[in-house]
């Protein structure tokens, strides 16, 4: 999701009007639905959709083609799909495979024996580039071996989170790899006194959140979580938890420009409000 937001920012810098398109994983709405964070919650549209909607128009649609048509009617000239690589409903002009540099392609096996939805070679054959997020400890670039461009990005915490340096924190996260969030806090020099992992997209119950807040207080610590988790917290309790937002920063922004430029020739410019 941070990479989708970074791609959309690059498009807006060129005067292109993008819209996000996502399935709305974890939400009940089938769409097509234009996401309004003031009305919709994660139970309705999923957590990723709420994060995306904070950065531009976002459409949730189980039927991705129907969602695309709705976004185009709403004046989107480019669609940025979050987690749509295997979806056959739309032809893609550019597909980016985003890989966590710490774990790469995992054990190389398909679900349920491993993390993959399809064999790596088959996926790479349909992709336009690979984006490695974080240090490439798993040898992703070596594996791609010149077959595709490899872009590098890092997840950078928001500037205000540097105030956590030296502070005692109880960290909890329900994301794909909670350890990544805990490592981010350590890199900020926060004193992580307890780590509480949850399953990805975990729906937090009020009593669960209060138990975390009370445990943090007993430890003399701040309860902290990710932006993706924060949108799944009961609204009345969000103010009790410190959020650590991150953004994707390109090592070489020109590498993304080289991929986008051939696709954008002739597109109308002028980003609408909203």
PDB file of C-alpha atoms in Angstrom:
ATOM      1  CA  UNK A   1       0.000   0.000   0.000  1.00  0.00           C
ATOM      2  CA  UNK A   2       2.790   2.558   0.696  1.00  0.00           C
ATOM      3  CA  UNK A   3       4.230   1.763  -2.748  1.00  0.00           C
ATOM      4  CA  UNK A   4       0.821   2.390  -4.367  1.00  0.00           C
ATOM      5  CA  UNK A   5       0.666   5.749  -2.613  1.00  0.00           C
ATOM      6  CA  UNK A   6       4.206   6.604  -3.769  1.00  0.00           C
ATOM      7  CA  UNK A   7       3.324   5.712  -7.380  1.00  0.00           C
ATOM      8  CA  UNK A   8       0.223   7.906  -7.193  1.00  0.00           C
ATOM      9  CA  UNK A   9       2.327  10.781  -5.845  1.00  0.00           C
ATOM     10  CA  UNK A  10       4.706  10.405  -8.804  1.00  0.00           C
ATOM     11  CA  UNK A  11       1.741  10.550 -11.187  1.00  0.00           C
ATOM     12  CA  UNK A  12       0.305  13.638  -9.519  1.00  0.00           C
ATOM     13  CA  UNK A  13       3.708  15.335  -9.798  1.00  0.00           C
ATOM     14  CA  UNK A  14       3.318  14.912 -13.573  1.00  0.00           C
ATOM     15  CA  UNK A  15      -0.161  16.455 -13.524  1.00  0.00           C
ATOM     16  CA  UNK A  16      -1.892  13.094 -13.991  1.00  0.00           C
ATOM     17  CA  UNK A  17      -5.122  12.356 -12.104  1.00  0.00           C
ATOM     18  CA  UNK A  18      -4.861   8.835 -10.599  1.00  0.00           C
ATOM     19  CA  UNK A  19      -7.409   6.903  -8.600  1.00  0.00           C
ATOM     20  CA  UNK A  20      -6.794   3.872  -6.425  1.00  0.00           C
ATOM     21  CA  UNK A  21      -8.647   0.632  -7.085  1.00  0.00           C
ATOM     22  CA  UNK A  22      -8.726  -2.193  -4.555  1.00  0.00           C
ATOM     23  CA  UNK A  23     -10.810  -5.200  -3.633  1.00  0.00           C
ATOM     24  CA  UNK A  24     -11.376  -3.919  -0.101  1.00  0.00           C
ATOM     25  CA  UNK A  25      -9.980  -6.990   1.623  1.00  0.00           C
ATOM     26  CA  UNK A  26     -11.634  -7.558   4.979  1.00  0.00           C
ATOM     27  CA  UNK A  27     -14.581  -5.275   4.207  1.00  0.00           C
ATOM     28  CA  UNK A  28     -18.172  -6.242   3.554  1.00  0.00           C
ATOM     29  CA  UNK A  29     -18.863  -3.797   0.689  1.00  0.00           C
ATOM     30  CA  UNK A  30     -18.743  -5.327  -2.791  1.00  0.00           C
ATOM     31  CA  UNK A  31     -18.774  -2.022  -4.685  1.00  0.00           C
ATOM     32  CA  UNK A  32     -18.087  -0.283  -6.865  1.00  0.00           C
ATOM     33  CA  UNK A  33     -17.938   2.188  -4.013  1.00  0.00           C
ATOM     34  CA  UNK A  34     -16.088   5.485  -3.674  1.00  0.00           C
ATOM     35  CA  UNK A  35     -14.430   5.357  -0.252  1.00  0.00           C
ATOM     36  CA  UNK A  36     -15.147   8.196   2.163  1.00  0.00           C
ATOM     37  CA  UNK A  37     -13.083   7.911   5.388  1.00  0.00           C
ATOM     38  CA  UNK A  38     -15.616  10.168   7.094  1.00  0.00           C
ATOM     39  CA  UNK A  39     -18.380   7.636   6.491  1.00  0.00           C
ATOM     40  CA  UNK A  40     -16.797   4.225   5.943  1.00  0.00           C
ATOM     41  CA  UNK A  41     -14.834   2.137   8.416  1.00  0.00           C
ATOM     42  CA  UNK A  42     -12.530  -0.869   7.993  1.00  0.00           C
ATOM     43  CA  UNK A  43     -15.416  -3.292   8.535  1.00  0.00           C
ATOM     44  CA  UNK A  44     -17.064  -1.805   5.446  1.00  0.00           C
ATOM     45  CA  UNK A  45     -14.144  -1.275   3.052  1.00  0.00           C
ATOM     46  CA  UNK A  46     -11.056  -2.837   4.652  1.00  0.00           C
ATOM     47  CA  UNK A  47      -7.983  -1.181   6.120  1.00  0.00           C
ATOM     48  CA  UNK A  48      -5.961  -0.621   2.932  1.00  0.00           C
ATOM     49  CA  UNK A  49      -8.815   1.276   1.269  1.00  0.00           C
ATOM     50  CA  UNK A  50      -8.939   3.760   4.148  1.00  0.00           C
ATOM     51  CA  UNK A  51      -5.182   4.360   3.954  1.00  0.00           C
ATOM     52  CA  UNK A  52      -5.370   4.893   0.196  1.00  0.00           C
ATOM     53  CA  UNK A  53      -8.385   7.202   0.439  1.00  0.00           C
ATOM     54  CA  UNK A  54      -6.359   9.559   2.627  1.00  0.00           C
ATOM     55  CA  UNK A  55      -4.137  10.182  -0.429  1.00  0.00           C
ATOM     56  CA  UNK A  56      -6.630  10.417  -3.277  1.00  0.00           C
ATOM     57  CA  UNK A  57      -9.829   9.005  -4.770  1.00  0.00           C
ATOM     58  CA  UNK A  58     -10.186   5.312  -3.915  1.00  0.00           C
ATOM     59  CA  UNK A  59     -12.667   2.792  -5.260  1.00  0.00           C
ATOM     60  CA  UNK A  60     -13.506  -0.554  -3.691  1.00  0.00           C
ATOM     61  CA  UNK A  61     -14.816  -3.185  -6.096  1.00  0.00           C
ATOM     62  CA  UNK A  62     -14.889  -6.971  -6.012  1.00  0.00           C
ATOM     63  CA  UNK A  63     -15.502  -6.690  -9.775  1.00  0.00           C
ATOM     64  CA  UNK A  64     -12.371  -4.762 -10.706  1.00  0.00           C
ATOM     65  CA  UNK A  65     -13.604  -3.926 -14.231  1.00  0.00           C
ATOM     66  CA  UNK A  66     -16.790  -2.369 -12.826  1.00  0.00           C
ATOM     67  CA  UNK A  67     -14.682  -0.413 -10.350  1.00  0.00           C
ATOM     68  CA  UNK A  68     -12.448   0.835 -13.161  1.00  0.00           C
ATOM     69  CA  UNK A  69     -15.446   2.057 -15.151  1.00  0.00           C
ATOM     70  CA  UNK A  70     -16.773   3.912 -12.091  1.00  0.00           C
ATOM     71  CA  UNK A  71     -13.379   5.551 -11.457  1.00  0.00           C
ATOM     72  CA  UNK A  72     -13.062   6.644 -15.096  1.00  0.00           C
ATOM     73  CA  UNK A  73     -16.544   8.192 -14.965  1.00  0.00           C
ATOM     74  CA  UNK A  74     -15.240  10.083 -11.919  1.00  0.00           C
ATOM     75  CA  UNK A  75     -12.451  11.542 -14.124  1.00  0.00           C
ATOM     76  CA  UNK A  76      -9.573   9.215 -13.207  1.00  0.00           C
ATOM     77  CA  UNK A  77      -7.090   8.990 -16.070  1.00  0.00           C
ATOM     78  CA  UNK A  78      -4.837   6.368 -14.458  1.00  0.00           C
ATOM     79  CA  UNK A  79      -5.779   3.546 -12.077  1.00  0.00           C
ATOM     80  CA  UNK A  80      -3.351   2.388  -9.394  1.00  0.00           C
ATOM     81  CA  UNK A  81      -4.395  -1.068  -8.231  1.00  0.00           C
ATOM     82  CA  UNK A  82      -3.493  -2.253  -4.765  1.00  0.00           C
ATOM     83  CA  UNK A  83      -2.967  -6.025  -4.791  1.00  0.00           C
ATOM     84  CA  UNK A  84      -4.390  -6.699  -8.249  1.00  0.00           C
ATOM     85  CA  UNK A  85      -1.551  -8.656  -9.865  1.00  0.00           C
ATOM     86  CA  UNK A  86      -3.408 -11.972 -10.129  1.00  0.00           C
ATOM     87  CA  UNK A  87      -6.788 -10.409 -10.899  1.00  0.00           C
ATOM     88  CA  UNK A  88      -7.726 -11.060 -14.569  1.00  0.00           C
ATOM     89  CA  UNK A  89     -10.501  -8.478 -14.793  1.00  0.00           C
ATOM     90  CA  UNK A  90      -8.309  -5.679 -16.198  1.00  0.00           C
ATOM     91  CA  UNK A  91      -5.404  -5.544 -18.624  1.00  0.00           C
ATOM     92  CA  UNK A  92      -2.460  -3.858 -16.935  1.00  0.00           C
ATOM     93  CA  UNK A  93      -0.138  -1.357 -18.595  1.00  0.00           C
ATOM     94  CA  UNK A  94       2.478  -1.872 -15.878  1.00  0.00           C
ATOM     95  CA  UNK A  95       2.671  -4.450 -13.089  1.00  0.00           C
ATOM     96  CA  UNK A  96       5.047  -3.985 -10.150  1.00  0.00           C
ATOM     97  CA  UNK A  97       5.857  -6.958  -7.943  1.00  0.00           C
ATOM     98  CA  UNK A  98       6.606  -5.568  -4.479  1.00  0.00           C
ATOM     99  CA  UNK A  99       8.930  -7.738  -2.406  1.00  0.00           C
ATOM    100  CA  UNK A 100       9.990  -7.378   1.225  1.00  0.00           C
ATOM    101  CA  UNK A 101      13.784  -7.363   0.999  1.00  0.00           C
ATOM    102  CA  UNK A 102      14.135  -9.145   4.329  1.00  0.00           C
ATOM    103  CA  UNK A 103      12.227 -12.281   3.309  1.00  0.00           C
ATOM    104  CA  UNK A 104      12.162 -12.208  -0.498  1.00  0.00           C
ATOM    105  CA  UNK A 105       9.902 -14.879  -1.984  1.00  0.00           C
ATOM    106  CA  UNK A 106       9.866 -16.863   1.253  1.00  0.00           C
ATOM    107  CA  UNK A 107      10.370 -20.611   0.970  1.00  0.00           C
ATOM    108  CA  UNK A 108       9.338 -20.578  -2.694  1.00  0.00           C
ATOM    109  CA  UNK A 109       6.223 -22.683  -2.116  1.00  0.00           C
ATOM    110  CA  UNK A 110       2.611 -21.884  -2.925  1.00  0.00           C
ATOM    111  CA  UNK A 111      -0.144 -21.364  -0.342  1.00  0.00           C
ATOM    112  CA  UNK A 112      -0.662 -23.168   2.041  1.00  0.00           C
ATOM    113  CA  UNK A 113       2.885 -24.582   2.094  1.00  0.00           C
ATOM    114  CA  UNK A 114       4.364 -21.119   1.586  1.00  0.00           C
ATOM    115  CA  UNK A 115       3.455 -17.484   0.948  1.00  0.00           C
ATOM    116  CA  UNK A 116       3.169 -17.517  -2.853  1.00  0.00           C
ATOM    117  CA  UNK A 117      -0.031 -17.360  -4.923  1.00  0.00           C
ATOM    118  CA  UNK A 118       1.736 -18.599  -8.062  1.00  0.00           C
ATOM    119  CA  UNK A 119       5.244 -19.755  -9.055  1.00  0.00           C
ATOM    120  CA  UNK A 120       7.785 -16.940  -9.035  1.00  0.00           C
ATOM    121  CA  UNK A 121       8.887 -17.485 -12.648  1.00  0.00           C
ATOM    122  CA  UNK A 122       5.297 -17.283 -13.920  1.00  0.00           C
ATOM    123  CA  UNK A 123       4.675 -14.072 -12.017  1.00  0.00           C
ATOM    124  CA  UNK A 124       7.905 -12.435 -13.155  1.00  0.00           C
ATOM    125  CA  UNK A 125       7.013 -13.216 -16.780  1.00  0.00           C
ATOM    126  CA  UNK A 126       3.938 -10.921 -16.491  1.00  0.00           C
ATOM    127  CA  UNK A 127       5.609  -8.126 -14.537  1.00  0.00           C
ATOM    128  CA  UNK A 128       7.178  -4.889 -15.717  1.00  0.00           C
ATOM    129  CA  UNK A 129       9.497  -4.434 -12.739  1.00  0.00           C
ATOM    130  CA  UNK A 130      10.243  -5.604  -9.222  1.00  0.00           C
ATOM    131  CA  UNK A 131      10.255  -3.234  -6.249  1.00  0.00           C
ATOM    132  CA  UNK A 132      12.428  -4.347  -3.329  1.00  0.00           C
ATOM    133  CA  UNK A 133      11.384  -2.656  -0.087  1.00  0.00           C
ATOM    134  CA  UNK A 134      14.166  -2.424   2.472  1.00  0.00           C
ATOM    135  CA  UNK A 135      17.610  -3.966   2.351  1.00  0.00           C
ATOM    136  CA  UNK A 136      17.781  -6.877  -0.113  1.00  0.00           C
ATOM    137  CA  UNK A 137      18.866  -9.537   2.366  1.00  0.00           C
ATOM    138  CA  UNK A 138      17.145 -12.351   0.441  1.00  0.00           C
ATOM    139  CA  UNK A 139      18.970 -11.844  -2.858  1.00  0.00           C
ATOM    140  CA  UNK A 140      15.898 -10.752  -4.821  1.00  0.00           C
ATOM    141  CA  UNK A 141      17.853  -8.653  -7.310  1.00  0.00           C
ATOM    142  CA  UNK A 142      20.266 -11.532  -7.932  1.00  0.00           C
ATOM    143  CA  UNK A 143      17.354 -13.885  -8.559  1.00  0.00           C
ATOM    144  CA  UNK A 144      15.724 -11.534 -11.070  1.00  0.00           C
ATOM    145  CA  UNK A 145      19.172 -11.474 -12.737  1.00  0.00           C
ATOM    146  CA  UNK A 146      18.596  -8.676 -15.241  1.00  0.00           C
ATOM    147  CA  UNK A 147      15.325 -10.068 -16.576  1.00  0.00           C
ATOM    148  CA  UNK A 148      13.388  -7.099 -15.163  1.00  0.00           C
ATOM    149  CA  UNK A 149      14.220  -3.636 -13.850  1.00  0.00           C
ATOM    150  CA  UNK A 150      14.632  -3.652 -10.071  1.00  0.00           C
ATOM    151  CA  UNK A 151      13.608  -0.565  -8.116  1.00  0.00           C
ATOM    152  CA  UNK A 152      14.527  -0.024  -4.487  1.00  0.00           C
ATOM    153  CA  UNK A 153      12.483   1.731  -1.834  1.00  0.00           C
ATOM    154  CA  UNK A 154      12.540   2.052   1.929  1.00  0.00           C
ATOM    155  CA  UNK A 155       9.777   2.638   4.436  1.00  0.00           C
ATOM    156  CA  UNK A 156      10.501   5.868   6.243  1.00  0.00           C
ATOM    157  CA  UNK A 157       8.635   6.777   9.450  1.00  0.00           C
ATOM    158  CA  UNK A 158       7.052  10.209   9.626  1.00  0.00           C
ATOM    159  CA  UNK A 159       9.286  12.902  11.075  1.00  0.00           C
ATOM    160  CA  UNK A 160       7.191  13.307  14.242  1.00  0.00           C
ATOM    161  CA  UNK A 161       7.812   9.681  15.217  1.00  0.00           C
ATOM    162  CA  UNK A 162      11.435  10.535  16.037  1.00  0.00           C
ATOM    163  CA  UNK A 163      10.065  11.791  19.350  1.00  0.00           C
ATOM    164  CA  UNK A 164       9.761   8.112  20.347  1.00  0.00           C
ATOM    165  CA  UNK A 165      13.540   7.862  20.738  1.00  0.00           C
ATOM    166  CA  UNK A 166      14.321   6.753  24.280  1.00  0.00           C
ATOM    167  CA  UNK A 167      10.664   6.221  25.185  1.00  0.00           C
ATOM    168  CA  UNK A 168       9.312   2.958  26.536  1.00  0.00           C
ATOM    169  CA  UNK A 169       6.714   1.509  24.165  1.00  0.00           C
ATOM    170  CA  UNK A 170       4.397  -1.479  23.985  1.00  0.00           C
ATOM    171  CA  UNK A 171       4.192  -2.276  20.275  1.00  0.00           C
ATOM    172  CA  UNK A 172       1.351  -4.204  18.661  1.00  0.00           C
ATOM    173  CA  UNK A 173       0.633  -4.886  15.005  1.00  0.00           C
ATOM    174  CA  UNK A 174      -1.650  -7.007  12.845  1.00  0.00           C
ATOM    175  CA  UNK A 175       0.164  -6.775   9.519  1.00  0.00           C
ATOM    176  CA  UNK A 176       1.796  -9.302   7.199  1.00  0.00           C
ATOM    177  CA  UNK A 177       5.040  -9.297   9.186  1.00  0.00           C
ATOM    178  CA  UNK A 178       4.693  -7.602  12.601  1.00  0.00           C
ATOM    179  CA  UNK A 179       8.413  -7.996  13.206  1.00  0.00           C
ATOM    180  CA  UNK A 180       9.020  -5.390  10.527  1.00  0.00           C
ATOM    181  CA  UNK A 181       7.125  -2.818  12.593  1.00  0.00           C
ATOM    182  CA  UNK A 182       8.977  -3.763  15.748  1.00  0.00           C
ATOM    183  CA  UNK A 183      12.296  -3.342  13.895  1.00  0.00           C
ATOM    184  CA  UNK A 184      11.172   0.112  12.709  1.00  0.00           C
ATOM    185  CA  UNK A 185      10.610   1.180  16.302  1.00  0.00           C
ATOM    186  CA  UNK A 186      14.023  -0.119  17.311  1.00  0.00           C
ATOM    187  CA  UNK A 187      15.584   1.831  14.446  1.00  0.00           C
ATOM    188  CA  UNK A 188      13.910   4.928  15.909  1.00  0.00           C
ATOM    189  CA  UNK A 189      15.703   4.103  19.209  1.00  0.00           C
ATOM    190  CA  UNK A 190      12.415   3.494  21.004  1.00  0.00           C
ATOM    191  CA  UNK A 191      12.686   1.130  23.977  1.00  0.00           C
ATOM    192  CA  UNK A 192      10.339  -1.703  22.967  1.00  0.00           C
ATOM    193  CA  UNK A 193       9.424  -3.327  26.277  1.00  0.00           C
ATOM    194  CA  UNK A 194       6.755  -5.633  24.840  1.00  0.00           C
ATOM    195  CA  UNK A 195       5.843  -6.867  21.359  1.00  0.00           C
ATOM    196  CA  UNK A 196       2.306  -8.119  20.636  1.00  0.00           C
ATOM    197  CA  UNK A 197       1.760  -9.590  17.150  1.00  0.00           C
ATOM    198  CA  UNK A 198      -1.667 -10.217  15.630  1.00  0.00           C
ATOM    199  CA  UNK A 199      -2.772 -11.802  12.362  1.00  0.00           C
ATOM    200  CA  UNK A 200      -2.888  -9.593   9.261  1.00  0.00           C
ATOM    201  CA  UNK A 201      -6.082  -7.477   9.083  1.00  0.00           C
ATOM    202  CA  UNK A 202      -6.972  -8.425  12.679  1.00  0.00           C
ATOM    203  CA  UNK A 203     -10.277  -6.753  13.714  1.00  0.00           C
ATOM    204  CA  UNK A 204      -9.632  -5.225  17.142  1.00  0.00           C
ATOM    205  CA  UNK A 205     -12.340  -5.531  19.782  1.00  0.00           C
ATOM    206  CA  UNK A 206     -12.733  -2.701  22.324  1.00  0.00           C
ATOM    207  CA  UNK A 207     -11.797  -4.927  25.263  1.00  0.00           C
ATOM    208  CA  UNK A 208      -8.704  -6.093  23.405  1.00  0.00           C
ATOM    209  CA  UNK A 209      -7.512  -2.532  22.857  1.00  0.00           C
ATOM    210  CA  UNK A 210      -8.196  -1.562  26.468  1.00  0.00           C
ATOM    211  CA  UNK A 211      -6.200  -4.565  27.638  1.00  0.00           C
ATOM    212  CA  UNK A 212      -3.245  -3.360  25.545  1.00  0.00           C
ATOM    213  CA  UNK A 213      -3.608   0.195  26.858  1.00  0.00           C
ATOM    214  CA  UNK A 214      -3.782  -1.020  30.466  1.00  0.00           C
ATOM    215  CA  UNK A 215      -0.792  -3.335  29.966  1.00  0.00           C
ATOM    216  CA  UNK A 216       1.224  -0.454  28.530  1.00  0.00           C
ATOM    217  CA  UNK A 217       0.316   1.738  31.518  1.00  0.00           C
ATOM    218  CA  UNK A 218       1.440  -1.005  33.913  1.00  0.00           C
ATOM    219  CA  UNK A 219       4.782  -1.104  32.100  1.00  0.00           C
ATOM    220  CA  UNK A 220       5.145   2.669  32.095  1.00  0.00           C
ATOM    221  CA  UNK A 221       5.037   2.582  28.304  1.00  0.00           C
ATOM    222  CA  UNK A 222       3.181   4.100  25.362  1.00  0.00           C
ATOM    223  CA  UNK A 223       0.962   1.774  23.325  1.00  0.00           C
ATOM    224  CA  UNK A 224       2.017   2.171  19.668  1.00  0.00           C
ATOM    225  CA  UNK A 225       0.850   0.620  16.397  1.00  0.00           C
ATOM    226  CA  UNK A 226       0.915   1.048  12.613  1.00  0.00           C
ATOM    227  CA  UNK A 227      -1.317   3.313  10.531  1.00  0.00           C
ATOM    228  CA  UNK A 228      -2.833   0.203   8.966  1.00  0.00           C
ATOM    229  CA  UNK A 229      -3.782  -1.109  12.426  1.00  0.00           C
ATOM    230  CA  UNK A 230      -5.013   2.278  13.596  1.00  0.00           C
ATOM    231  CA  UNK A 231      -7.895   2.336  11.115  1.00  0.00           C
ATOM    232  CA  UNK A 232      -9.079  -0.985  12.576  1.00  0.00           C
ATOM    233  CA  UNK A 233      -9.195   0.298  16.144  1.00  0.00           C
ATOM    234  CA  UNK A 234     -12.613   1.235  17.567  1.00  0.00           C
ATOM    235  CA  UNK A 235     -12.970   4.949  16.834  1.00  0.00           C
ATOM    236  CA  UNK A 236     -13.450   6.035  20.443  1.00  0.00           C
ATOM    237  CA  UNK A 237     -10.194   4.352  21.488  1.00  0.00           C
ATOM    238  CA  UNK A 238      -7.839   5.532  18.727  1.00  0.00           C
ATOM    239  CA  UNK A 239      -6.729   8.565  20.709  1.00  0.00           C
ATOM    240  CA  UNK A 240      -5.298   6.238  23.378  1.00  0.00           C
ATOM    241  CA  UNK A 241      -2.767   4.700  20.979  1.00  0.00           C
ATOM    242  CA  UNK A 242       0.231   6.352  19.297  1.00  0.00           C
ATOM    243  CA  UNK A 243       0.368   5.732  15.547  1.00  0.00           C
ATOM    244  CA  UNK A 244       3.602   5.358  13.578  1.00  0.00           C
ATOM    245  CA  UNK A 245       2.872   6.181   9.912  1.00  0.00           C
ATOM    246  CA  UNK A 246       5.432   5.317   7.230  1.00  0.00           C
ATOM    247  CA  UNK A 247       5.893   6.250   3.593  1.00  0.00           C
ATOM    248  CA  UNK A 248       7.754   4.590   0.746  1.00  0.00           C
ATOM    249  CA  UNK A 249      10.799   6.562  -0.425  1.00  0.00           C
ATOM    250  CA  UNK A 250      12.494   5.654  -3.714  1.00  0.00           C
ATOM    251  CA  UNK A 251      16.246   5.172  -3.729  1.00  0.00           C
ATOM    252  CA  UNK A 252      16.286   6.411  -7.341  1.00  0.00           C
ATOM    253  CA  UNK A 253      13.085   8.270  -8.289  1.00  0.00           C
ATOM    254  CA  UNK A 254      14.260   8.491 -11.913  1.00  0.00           C
ATOM    255  CA  UNK A 255      13.986   4.694 -12.207  1.00  0.00           C
ATOM    256  CA  UNK A 256      10.222   4.925 -11.642  1.00  0.00           C
ATOM    257  CA  UNK A 257       9.987   7.821 -14.096  1.00  0.00           C
ATOM    258  CA  UNK A 258      11.631   5.682 -16.777  1.00  0.00           C
ATOM    259  CA  UNK A 259       8.898   3.072 -16.338  1.00  0.00           C
ATOM    260  CA  UNK A 260       6.034   5.557 -16.294  1.00  0.00           C
ATOM    261  CA  UNK A 261       7.036   7.901 -19.118  1.00  0.00           C
ATOM    262  CA  UNK A 262       6.225   5.580 -22.068  1.00  0.00           C
ATOM    263  CA  UNK A 263       2.790   4.844 -20.581  1.00  0.00           C
ATOM    264  CA  UNK A 264       1.693   8.425 -20.014  1.00  0.00           C
ATOM    265  CA  UNK A 265       2.237   9.995 -23.432  1.00  0.00           C
ATOM    266  CA  UNK A 266      -0.969  11.633 -24.599  1.00  0.00           C
ATOM    267  CA  UNK A 267      -2.804  11.333 -21.307  1.00  0.00           C
ATOM    268  CA  UNK A 268      -4.724  14.444 -20.209  1.00  0.00           C
ATOM    269  CA  UNK A 269      -3.111  16.374 -17.379  1.00  0.00           C
ATOM    270  CA  UNK A 270      -4.620  18.553 -14.700  1.00  0.00           C
ATOM    271  CA  UNK A 271      -5.342  16.929 -11.358  1.00  0.00           C
ATOM    272  CA  UNK A 272      -8.929  17.513 -10.181  1.00  0.00           C
ATOM    273  CA  UNK A 273      -9.666  18.530  -6.625  1.00  0.00           C
ATOM    274  CA  UNK A 274     -10.528  15.809  -4.131  1.00  0.00           C
TER     275      UNK A 274
END
